[in-house]
Amino acid sequence: MDKNSSVYTFGFAAIVTIVAALLLGFAATSLKPLQDINADVDQKSKTLLALGLFEEGMPAADVQAFFTAEGKDGQFVVKFAVNHQGEPVEAGEKELKVLELEPQVKNVAEADRKYPIFAFYDSKENFEAKKATQFVIPVFGYGLWSNCYGVLALDSKGKTVNNLVYYKHGETPGLGGEIEKEKFSKSFVGKKVHDEKGEVALTTHKSPVGDTQVPAISGATFTMDGVNLMLKTYLTIYGKYFEKNNQGGGK
Amino acid sequence: MTAEPKEPLFSKKNMKLMKDPLIDNNPVAVQVLGICSALAVTAQLKPSVIMAVSVTVVIMFSNLIISMLRNFIPNSIRIIVELTIIATLVILVDQILKAYAFEMSKQLSVFVGLIITNCIVMGRAEAFAMGNKPWPSMLDGIGSGFGYGIIIIIVGAIREVTGAGTIWGKEIIPDFLINLGYVNNGLMVLPPGAFVIIGLLVWLQREITKKYEAH
């Protein structure tokens, strides 16, 4: 057969494409379960990171254990979701799979969003009584070069910060990149979310005063602007849940 | 389609195919190919090693497959066919990393996908595999992969030690040096640091092989 004929060329292209497609389809399908588990463990470990329970190289089974009904070492984490009004909503496995809020914020209308939230119980009694001791919420915001993704741990009333950990960002090392450092995380510990008027007031500031301001990183103004906006946005949204929860007698 | 019976598998000629790209004709240092990923993933040693292995696997198999098909590939669409084969292999590598080395795949992120555009892969397919038998093509692929790998591993190791004070994620700078005022070199964490080291490696390579144009 003439190798330069159109028929041969088309036929060859078709065969190559079909073989490649079949191969990739097979690989994608057969590796999917493993990849899903990886993504799940990854997300759960981020939550544990905010709670200070995650260690580098922690086995996947240990990470998963916190999220089971048996818990791990008497500690339990339960994941659920709230809507834009702060009401707990039914959310399927699929919706809860993604920790990052970004895809939802980009693609889903406010009314239909399901914001993931994690409740932490430090003992079996509290777990059974549904008295959460801490909450973890995912947060994200812009930086100078990239979006920055973090997890924020709050006390049981959602009024005091226990931890803020950035786990993914593309900021300049040494400047904006300092947000991932322990020093920055530590400066949030014990800070209050609201001012006296009950407004969300937690923010970074170059000369911080009071218990709602955190020292800003110098040389990273734009990143800090992103951090401030992020705190304001998500503490307001999740704040509605805490408000309802606190009124309801701390369910 | 296999090599002629007279020529042994690891003949001198075949071994030369594998050894040549290591120093004498290194794809990064001499041909200055694959620089993009050599800058992007070499801030630490571990991703550099994973990248080196991934690229080697891709070149090896793309050369093998393309060489096996070389008499059937229509000339008018050969580039796109080569690209399809390379892309398929790269996606396979990406999927496998996601399943078995999740942390690494997150760290390497888009740069695994960008192996497709690594000129070394395409270059070897077009320049060697299209005109040679499968076995030598595969050896040539392995050699080129190693040639690329050796450079990025060296760059990765130097950048991690000088930039972060660690090697393979372990702290290696002794405390007393830090107490004396030792600081990590921030430049090495950034891509320009890789440029400097690659430049030095090119110089070293020229000095060893003595192959350079006199000016």
Short mmCIF file of C-alpha atoms in Angstrom, two decimals:
data_model
loop_
_atom_site.label_atom_id
_atom_site.label_comp_id
_atom_site.label_asym_id
_atom_site.label_seq_id
_atom_site.Cartn_x
_atom_site.Cartn_y
_atom_site.Cartn_z
CA MET A 1 0.00 0.00 0.00
CA ASP A 2 1.16 3.49 -0.81
CA LYS A 3 2.43 5.00 2.40
CA ASN A 4 1.87 8.51 1.16
CA SER A 5 -1.75 8.05 0.14
CA SER A 6 -4.39 9.96 2.08
CA VAL A 7 -6.22 6.77 2.97
CA TYR A 8 -3.14 5.25 4.55
CA THR A 9 -2.36 8.46 6.42
CA PHE A 10 -5.88 8.78 7.77
CA GLY A 11 -6.02 5.12 8.66
CA PHE A 12 -2.72 5.25 10.46
CA ALA A 13 -3.70 8.36 12.40
CA ALA A 14 -6.98 6.74 13.38
CA ILE A 15 -5.31 3.57 14.62
CA VAL A 16 -2.69 5.44 16.64
CA THR A 17 -5.36 7.62 18.24
CA ILE A 18 -7.63 4.71 19.10
CA VAL A 19 -4.83 2.65 20.61
CA ALA A 20 -3.63 5.63 22.66
CA ALA A 21 -7.16 6.41 23.83
CA LEU A 22 -7.86 2.82 24.87
CA LEU A 23 -4.58 2.61 26.74
CA LEU A 24 -5.14 5.86 28.62
CA GLY A 25 -8.75 5.03 29.33
CA PHE A 26 -7.73 1.74 30.82
CA ALA A 27 -4.97 3.32 32.92
CA ALA A 28 -7.18 6.14 34.17
CA THR A 29 -9.99 3.79 35.17
CA SER A 30 -7.84 1.20 36.85
CA LEU A 31 -5.77 3.72 38.82
CA LYS A 32 -8.74 5.84 39.86
CA PRO A 33 -9.53 4.11 43.18
CA LEU A 34 -5.93 4.50 44.34
CA GLN A 35 -5.81 8.13 43.27
CA ASP A 36 -9.08 8.86 45.07
CA ILE A 37 -7.75 7.40 48.30
CA ASN A 38 -4.61 9.53 47.96
CA ALA A 39 -6.64 12.69 47.43
CA ASP A 40 -8.87 11.82 50.38
CA VAL A 41 -5.96 11.16 52.74
CA ASP A 42 -4.28 14.31 51.51
CA GLN A 43 -7.33 16.40 52.35
CA LYS A 44 -7.79 14.79 55.75
CA SER A 45 -4.16 15.31 56.62
CA LYS A 46 -4.60 19.04 55.93
CA THR A 47 -7.34 19.14 58.55
CA LEU A 48 -5.12 17.32 61.02
CA LEU A 49 -2.38 19.78 60.19
CA ALA A 50 -4.54 22.67 61.41
CA LEU A 51 -5.35 20.71 64.57
CA GLY A 52 -1.67 20.08 65.15
CA LEU A 53 -2.16 16.33 64.94
CA PHE A 54 -0.38 15.64 61.68
CA GLU A 55 3.22 14.52 61.50
CA GLU A 56 5.36 14.23 58.41
CA GLY A 57 5.23 10.72 57.02
CA MET A 58 2.15 9.71 59.00
CA PRO A 59 0.70 6.47 57.58
CA ALA A 60 -2.50 6.84 55.57
CA ALA A 61 -4.36 4.44 57.86
CA ASP A 62 -3.63 6.65 60.88
CA VAL A 63 -4.92 9.70 59.08
CA GLN A 64 -8.11 7.88 58.12
CA ALA A 65 -8.58 6.60 61.67
CA PHE A 66 -9.39 10.05 63.06
CA PHE A 67 -12.37 10.24 60.76
CA THR A 68 -13.93 6.90 61.71
CA ALA A 69 -16.56 6.27 64.38
CA GLU A 70 -13.87 4.64 66.50
CA GLY A 71 -11.56 7.62 66.32
CA LYS A 72 -7.87 7.55 67.07
CA ASP A 73 -6.48 7.78 70.62
CA GLY A 74 -9.87 9.05 71.77
CA GLN A 75 -9.91 11.84 69.22
CA PHE A 76 -12.49 12.22 66.51
CA VAL A 77 -12.98 14.39 63.46
CA VAL A 78 -16.31 14.66 61.70
CA LYS A 79 -16.77 16.33 58.38
CA PHE A 80 -19.96 18.02 57.28
CA ALA A 81 -21.01 20.97 55.17
CA VAL A 82 -22.88 24.22 55.65
CA ASN A 83 -24.61 26.39 53.07
CA HIS A 84 -24.16 30.09 52.47
CA GLN A 85 -26.62 30.90 55.26
CA GLY A 86 -24.64 28.81 57.69
CA GLU A 87 -27.15 25.98 57.93
CA PRO A 88 -25.81 22.44 57.96
CA VAL A 89 -26.76 20.76 54.70
CA GLU A 90 -26.75 17.27 53.31
CA ALA A 91 -23.65 16.76 51.22
CA GLY A 92 -22.68 13.64 49.35
CA GLU A 93 -19.25 12.04 49.34
CA LYS A 94 -18.61 13.67 46.00
CA GLU A 95 -19.13 17.21 47.21
CA LEU A 96 -17.13 16.69 50.36
CA LYS A 97 -14.22 15.22 48.47
CA VAL A 98 -12.71 18.55 47.54
CA LEU A 99 -11.26 20.54 50.41
CA GLU A 100 -10.51 23.59 48.32
CA LEU A 101 -13.33 26.09 48.11
CA GLU A 102 -12.00 27.55 44.89
CA PRO A 103 -13.87 25.33 42.40
CA GLN A 104 -17.16 26.04 44.19
CA VAL A 105 -16.56 29.76 44.46
CA LYS A 106 -15.75 29.88 40.77
CA ASN A 107 -18.46 27.63 39.41
CA VAL A 108 -21.36 27.37 41.84
CA ALA A 109 -23.97 30.01 42.70
CA GLU A 110 -23.83 31.22 46.31
CA ALA A 111 -27.12 29.59 47.25
CA ASP A 112 -25.98 26.16 46.07
CA ARG A 113 -22.53 26.11 47.64
CA LYS A 114 -21.68 23.56 50.26
CA TYR A 115 -18.82 24.71 52.44
CA PRO A 116 -16.96 21.85 54.10
CA ILE A 117 -16.29 22.15 57.81
CA PHE A 118 -14.66 19.78 60.27
CA ALA A 119 -15.66 19.30 63.90
CA PHE A 120 -13.04 18.00 66.29
CA TYR A 121 -13.87 16.09 69.46
CA ASP A 122 -11.13 15.56 72.00
CA SER A 123 -12.80 12.70 73.90
CA LYS A 124 -15.33 9.96 73.47
CA GLU A 125 -17.77 11.67 75.86
CA ASN A 126 -17.68 14.87 73.86
CA PHE A 127 -18.02 12.89 70.65
CA GLU A 128 -21.12 11.15 71.92
CA ALA A 129 -22.55 14.36 73.34
CA LYS A 130 -21.76 16.09 70.02
CA LYS A 131 -19.80 18.77 71.82
CA ALA A 132 -17.08 19.81 69.42
CA THR A 133 -13.99 21.32 70.99
CA GLN A 134 -12.57 22.79 67.81
CA PHE A 135 -13.64 23.49 64.25
CA VAL A 136 -11.49 23.51 61.13
CA ILE A 137 -12.47 25.45 58.04
CA PRO A 138 -10.71 25.58 54.67
CA VAL A 139 -9.82 29.05 53.41
CA PHE A 140 -8.31 30.42 50.24
CA GLY A 141 -7.45 33.81 48.88
CA TYR A 142 -5.33 35.58 46.38
CA GLY A 143 -1.67 36.39 46.89
CA LEU A 144 0.76 38.24 44.68
CA TRP A 145 1.50 35.39 42.27
CA SER A 146 -1.00 32.73 43.10
CA ASN A 147 -3.94 31.63 45.14
CA CYS A 148 -3.01 30.64 48.68
CA TYR A 149 -4.75 27.74 50.34
CA GLY A 150 -4.97 27.23 54.04
CA VAL A 151 -6.84 25.63 56.89
CA LEU A 152 -8.02 27.60 59.90
CA ALA A 153 -8.72 26.00 63.27
CA LEU A 154 -11.16 27.82 65.55
CA ASP A 155 -12.38 27.18 69.09
CA SER A 156 -15.75 25.56 69.78
CA LYS A 157 -17.56 28.91 69.54
CA GLY A 158 -15.80 30.03 66.37
CA LYS A 159 -14.56 33.12 68.19
CA THR A 160 -10.87 32.45 68.80
CA VAL A 161 -8.23 31.28 66.36
CA ASN A 162 -6.34 28.16 67.35
CA ASN A 163 -4.20 27.85 64.25
CA LEU A 164 -3.82 28.97 60.65
CA VAL A 165 -1.78 26.81 58.32
CA TYR A 166 -1.09 27.58 54.68
CA TYR A 167 -0.37 24.37 52.83
CA LYS A 168 -0.21 25.54 49.23
CA HIS A 169 0.85 28.81 47.66
CA GLY A 170 3.16 30.21 45.00
CA GLU A 171 4.39 33.32 46.78
CA THR A 172 7.96 34.60 46.71
CA PRO A 173 10.14 32.62 49.12
CA GLY A 174 11.37 34.90 51.88
CA LEU A 175 8.62 37.49 51.36
CA GLY A 176 5.03 36.44 50.76
CA GLY A 177 6.17 32.84 51.04
CA GLU A 178 6.69 33.41 54.75
CA ILE A 179 2.96 32.78 55.25
CA GLU A 180 3.72 29.06 55.29
CA LYS A 181 6.18 29.47 58.19
CA GLU A 182 5.38 28.50 61.73
CA LYS A 183 6.16 32.02 62.89
CA PHE A 184 3.25 33.42 60.91
CA SER A 185 0.92 30.60 61.98
CA LYS A 186 1.86 31.10 65.62
CA SER A 187 1.05 34.80 65.50
CA PHE A 188 -2.60 33.90 64.93
CA VAL A 189 -2.90 31.63 67.94
CA GLY A 190 -5.33 33.01 70.51
CA LYS A 191 -6.42 35.97 68.38
CA LYS A 192 -10.07 36.94 68.46
CA VAL A 193 -12.21 36.82 65.34
CA HIS A 194 -14.63 39.64 66.23
CA ASP A 195 -14.31 43.15 67.62
CA GLU A 196 -16.56 44.55 70.41
CA LYS A 197 -19.34 45.27 67.91
CA GLY A 198 -19.36 41.66 66.81
CA GLU A 199 -17.95 42.40 63.36
CA VAL A 200 -15.30 40.16 61.83
CA ALA A 201 -12.15 42.08 62.58
CA LEU A 202 -9.31 39.57 62.41
CA THR A 203 -6.68 41.08 60.17
CA THR A 204 -2.97 41.53 59.67
CA HIS A 205 -1.53 44.93 60.44
CA LYS A 206 1.94 46.43 60.29
CA SER A 207 1.64 47.74 63.84
CA PRO A 208 -0.86 45.45 65.47
CA VAL A 209 -2.91 46.55 68.46
CA GLY A 210 -5.60 44.70 70.36
CA ASP A 211 -6.42 41.04 70.12
CA THR A 212 -7.79 40.98 66.58
CA GLN A 213 -4.68 42.20 64.80
CA VAL A 214 -1.75 40.04 63.74
CA PRO A 215 1.68 41.37 62.75
CA ALA A 216 1.87 41.59 58.96
CA ILE A 217 4.87 40.25 57.05
CA SER A 218 6.88 43.17 55.79
CA GLY A 219 7.63 43.22 52.09
CA ALA A 220 4.53 41.20 51.35
CA THR A 221 1.82 43.86 51.24
CA PHE A 222 -0.10 42.30 48.42
CA THR A 223 -0.03 38.84 49.95
CA MET A 224 -1.23 40.36 53.24
CA ASP A 225 -4.11 42.11 51.43
CA GLY A 226 -5.11 38.69 50.14
CA VAL A 227 -4.84 37.17 53.60
CA ASN A 228 -7.00 39.92 55.10
CA LEU A 229 -9.69 39.62 52.46
CA MET A 230 -9.66 35.86 52.81
CA LEU A 231 -10.12 36.01 56.59
CA LYS A 232 -12.93 38.52 56.26
CA THR A 233 -14.75 36.53 53.57
CA TYR A 234 -14.64 33.09 55.09
CA LEU A 235 -14.97 34.06 58.72
CA THR A 236 -18.14 35.92 57.72
CA ILE A 237 -19.57 32.96 55.80
CA TYR A 238 -18.69 30.33 58.39
CA GLY A 239 -19.51 32.85 61.14
CA LYS A 240 -23.18 32.44 60.31
CA TYR A 241 -22.91 28.78 61.17
CA PHE A 242 -21.16 29.44 64.48
CA GLU A 243 -23.77 32.06 65.37
CA LYS A 244 -26.59 29.60 64.85
CA ASN A 245 -24.66 26.85 66.55
CA ASN A 246 -23.93 28.95 69.63
CA GLN A 247 -27.57 30.00 69.94
CA GLY A 248 -28.70 26.43 69.65
CA GLY A 249 -26.88 25.55 72.84
CA GLY A 250 -23.68 24.32 71.23
CA LYS A 251 -24.98 21.36 69.29
CA MET B 1 13.18 -6.41 13.15
CA THR B 2 15.73 -7.21 15.86
CA ALA B 3 19.40 -6.48 15.50
CA GLU B 4 21.37 -8.51 12.99
CA PRO B 5 22.68 -11.73 14.50
CA LYS B 6 26.27 -10.64 14.07
CA GLU B 7 25.98 -7.63 16.35
CA PRO B 8 25.86 -8.43 20.08
CA LEU B 9 23.30 -6.57 22.20
CA PHE B 10 25.89 -4.62 24.13
CA SER B 11 28.39 -4.09 21.34
CA LYS B 12 30.79 -1.20 21.56
CA LYS B 13 28.69 0.80 19.15
CA ASN B 14 25.56 0.28 21.23
CA MET B 15 27.27 1.10 24.49
CA LYS B 16 28.57 4.29 22.94
CA LEU B 17 24.97 5.29 22.24
CA MET B 18 24.28 5.07 25.93
CA LYS B 19 27.50 6.62 27.20
CA ASP B 20 27.77 9.47 24.74
CA PRO B 21 24.95 11.62 26.10
CA LEU B 22 26.29 11.32 29.65
CA ILE B 23 29.21 13.67 29.25
CA ASP B 24 30.48 14.06 25.69
CA ASN B 25 27.18 14.99 24.13
CA ASN B 26 25.05 15.82 27.14
CA PRO B 27 21.60 17.02 26.08
CA VAL B 28 21.47 19.76 28.71
CA ALA B 29 25.09 20.87 28.80
CA VAL B 30 25.91 20.63 25.10
CA GLN B 31 22.64 20.78 23.23
CA VAL B 32 21.06 23.05 25.88
CA LEU B 33 17.74 21.21 25.71
CA GLY B 34 15.29 20.61 28.51
CA ILE B 35 16.32 23.76 30.35
CA CYS B 36 12.79 24.75 31.34
CA SER B 37 12.19 21.75 33.57
CA ALA B 38 15.82 21.80 34.70
CA LEU B 39 15.08 25.18 36.27
CA ALA B 40 11.63 24.44 37.56
CA VAL B 41 11.89 21.18 39.45
CA THR B 42 15.44 21.31 40.77
CA ALA B 43 14.92 23.33 43.94
CA GLN B 44 15.17 20.05 45.84
CA LEU B 45 16.85 16.74 45.25
CA LYS B 46 13.85 14.44 45.57
CA PRO B 47 11.68 15.94 42.83
CA SER B 48 14.78 16.12 40.63
CA VAL B 49 15.32 12.38 40.97
CA ILE B 50 11.67 11.58 40.30
CA MET B 51 11.75 13.88 37.28
CA ALA B 52 14.95 12.27 36.01
CA VAL B 53 13.41 8.81 36.28
CA SER B 54 10.16 9.93 34.64
CA VAL B 55 11.91 11.56 31.72
CA THR B 56 14.20 8.55 31.22
CA VAL B 57 11.23 6.18 31.16
CA VAL B 58 9.40 8.38 28.68
CA ILE B 59 12.36 8.78 26.30
CA MET B 60 13.21 5.10 26.51
CA PHE B 61 9.73 3.93 25.57
CA SER B 62 9.01 6.67 23.07
CA ASN B 63 12.23 5.86 21.24
CA LEU B 64 11.43 2.16 21.35
CA ILE B 65 7.87 2.49 20.11
CA ILE B 66 8.64 5.09 17.47
CA SER B 67 11.55 3.03 16.19
CA MET B 68 9.32 -0.03 15.95
CA LEU B 69 6.76 1.95 13.98
CA ARG B 70 9.28 3.93 11.93
CA ASN B 71 8.65 2.03 8.71
CA PHE B 72 4.90 2.47 8.99
CA ILE B 73 4.61 6.09 10.06
CA PRO B 74 3.49 8.19 7.07
CA ASN B 75 6.01 10.93 6.51
CA SER B 76 3.45 13.71 6.26
CA ILE B 77 2.14 13.20 9.80
CA ARG B 78 5.22 11.82 11.51
CA ILE B 79 5.66 14.69 13.97
CA ILE B 80 2.10 14.49 15.21
CA VAL B 81 2.33 10.70 15.51
CA GLU B 82 5.53 11.04 17.54
CA LEU B 83 3.81 13.61 19.69
CA THR B 84 0.80 11.36 20.27
CA ILE B 85 3.02 8.52 21.40
CA ILE B 86 5.05 10.77 23.70
CA ALA B 87 1.92 12.41 25.12
CA THR B 88 0.37 9.01 25.83
CA LEU B 89 3.46 7.90 27.72
CA VAL B 90 3.63 11.13 29.69
CA ILE B 91 0.00 10.89 30.76
CA LEU B 92 0.63 7.30 31.83
CA VAL B 93 3.57 8.42 33.96
CA ASP B 94 1.46 11.22 35.44
CA GLN B 95 -1.37 8.83 36.30
CA ILE B 96 1.00 6.34 37.88
CA LEU B 97 2.67 9.05 39.96
CA LYS B 98 -0.75 10.24 41.13
CA ALA B 99 -1.60 6.72 42.24
CA TYR B 100 1.68 5.67 43.80
CA ALA B 101 3.63 8.85 44.60
CA PHE B 102 0.93 11.39 45.33
CA GLU B 103 3.08 13.86 47.26
CA MET B 104 5.62 13.92 44.46
CA SER B 105 3.03 14.34 41.75
CA LYS B 106 1.65 17.32 43.63
CA GLN B 107 5.09 18.83 43.94
CA LEU B 108 6.00 18.28 40.30
CA SER B 109 2.49 19.40 39.27
CA VAL B 110 2.45 20.63 35.69
CA PHE B 111 6.04 19.73 35.01
CA VAL B 112 5.23 16.07 34.55
CA GLY B 113 2.77 17.03 31.85
CA LEU B 114 5.35 19.33 30.37
CA ILE B 115 7.71 16.40 29.71
CA ILE B 116 5.75 16.29 26.45
CA THR B 117 7.34 19.56 25.44
CA ASN B 118 10.80 18.57 26.62
CA CYS B 119 12.85 19.00 23.47
CA ILE B 120 15.09 16.08 24.39
CA VAL B 121 12.24 13.57 23.99
CA MET B 122 11.03 14.93 20.68
CA GLY B 123 14.60 15.50 19.51
CA ARG B 124 15.67 11.92 20.09
CA ALA B 125 12.51 10.56 18.49
CA GLU B 126 12.98 12.65 15.38
CA ALA B 127 16.77 12.49 15.11
CA PHE B 128 17.43 8.93 16.18
CA ALA B 129 14.42 6.64 16.58
CA MET B 130 12.97 7.46 13.15
CA GLY B 131 16.13 6.15 11.49
CA ASN B 132 17.39 3.36 13.73
CA LYS B 133 16.42 -0.10 14.92
CA PRO B 134 14.46 -0.49 18.18
CA TRP B 135 17.28 -1.79 20.40
CA PRO B 136 19.81 0.96 19.65
CA SER B 137 16.97 3.49 19.84
CA MET B 138 16.06 2.31 23.28
CA LEU B 139 19.69 2.52 24.43
CA ASP B 140 19.94 5.98 22.96
CA GLY B 141 16.80 6.91 24.90
CA ILE B 142 18.18 5.58 28.16
CA GLY B 143 21.46 7.40 27.56
CA SER B 144 19.76 10.69 26.81
CA GLY B 145 17.49 10.30 29.83
CA PHE B 146 20.50 9.66 32.06
CA GLY B 147 22.33 12.59 30.52
CA TYR B 148 19.44 14.86 31.39
CA GLY B 149 18.94 13.18 34.76
CA ILE B 150 22.54 13.48 35.89
CA ILE B 151 22.49 17.24 35.30
CA ILE B 152 19.21 17.93 37.10
CA ILE B 153 20.19 15.65 39.99
CA ILE B 154 23.45 17.55 40.45
CA VAL B 155 21.65 20.88 40.18
CA GLY B 156 18.93 19.68 42.56
CA ALA B 157 21.46 18.51 45.15
CA ILE B 158 23.47 21.74 45.04
CA ARG B 159 20.37 23.92 45.19
CA GLU B 160 18.87 22.03 48.10
CA VAL B 161 22.06 22.10 50.15
CA THR B 162 22.87 25.76 49.53
CA GLY B 163 19.32 27.06 49.34
CA ALA B 164 17.54 25.18 52.09
CA GLY B 165 20.37 23.61 54.07
CA THR B 166 18.88 20.14 53.64
CA ILE B 167 19.52 17.09 51.52
CA TRP B 168 16.66 14.74 50.67
CA GLY B 169 14.64 16.76 53.18
CA LYS B 170 17.10 16.17 56.06
CA GLU B 171 18.84 19.04 57.84
CA ILE B 172 22.57 18.82 57.25
CA ILE B 173 23.90 22.19 58.31
CA PRO B 174 25.40 21.69 61.77
CA ASP B 175 23.99 23.90 64.53
CA PHE B 176 27.29 25.59 65.32
CA LEU B 177 27.49 26.99 61.79
CA ILE B 178 24.01 28.47 62.12
CA ASN B 179 25.02 29.92 65.48
CA LEU B 180 28.04 31.46 63.78
CA GLY B 181 25.68 33.28 61.46
CA TYR B 182 25.35 30.89 58.50
CA VAL B 183 22.34 31.70 56.36
CA ASN B 184 20.87 29.78 53.45
CA ASN B 185 21.33 31.34 50.06
CA GLY B 186 17.87 32.51 49.02
CA LEU B 187 18.93 32.90 45.39
CA MET B 188 19.37 29.14 45.10
CA VAL B 189 15.70 28.54 45.87
CA LEU B 190 14.72 30.67 42.89
CA PRO B 191 15.08 29.63 39.23
CA PRO B 192 18.05 31.99 38.61
CA GLY B 193 20.05 29.85 41.02
CA ALA B 194 19.62 26.93 38.64
CA PHE B 195 20.88 29.05 35.74
CA VAL B 196 24.07 29.81 37.63
CA ILE B 197 24.69 26.15 38.44
CA ILE B 198 23.86 24.91 34.96
CA GLY B 199 26.25 27.52 33.60
CA LEU B 200 29.00 26.23 35.87
CA LEU B 201 28.22 22.65 34.85
CA VAL B 202 28.46 23.56 31.18
CA TRP B 203 31.88 25.07 31.88
CA LEU B 204 32.97 21.97 33.77
CA GLN B 205 31.74 19.73 30.97
CA ARG B 206 33.70 21.73 28.38
CA GLU B 207 36.81 21.53 30.52
CA ILE B 208 36.52 17.74 30.84
CA THR B 209 35.81 17.00 27.18
CA LYS B 210 37.99 19.82 25.79
CA LYS B 211 35.41 20.12 23.05
CA TYR B 212 34.80 23.75 22.50
CA GLU B 213 35.15 26.25 19.75
CA ALA B 214 38.22 28.41 20.03
CA HIS B 215 37.51 32.10 19.80
#
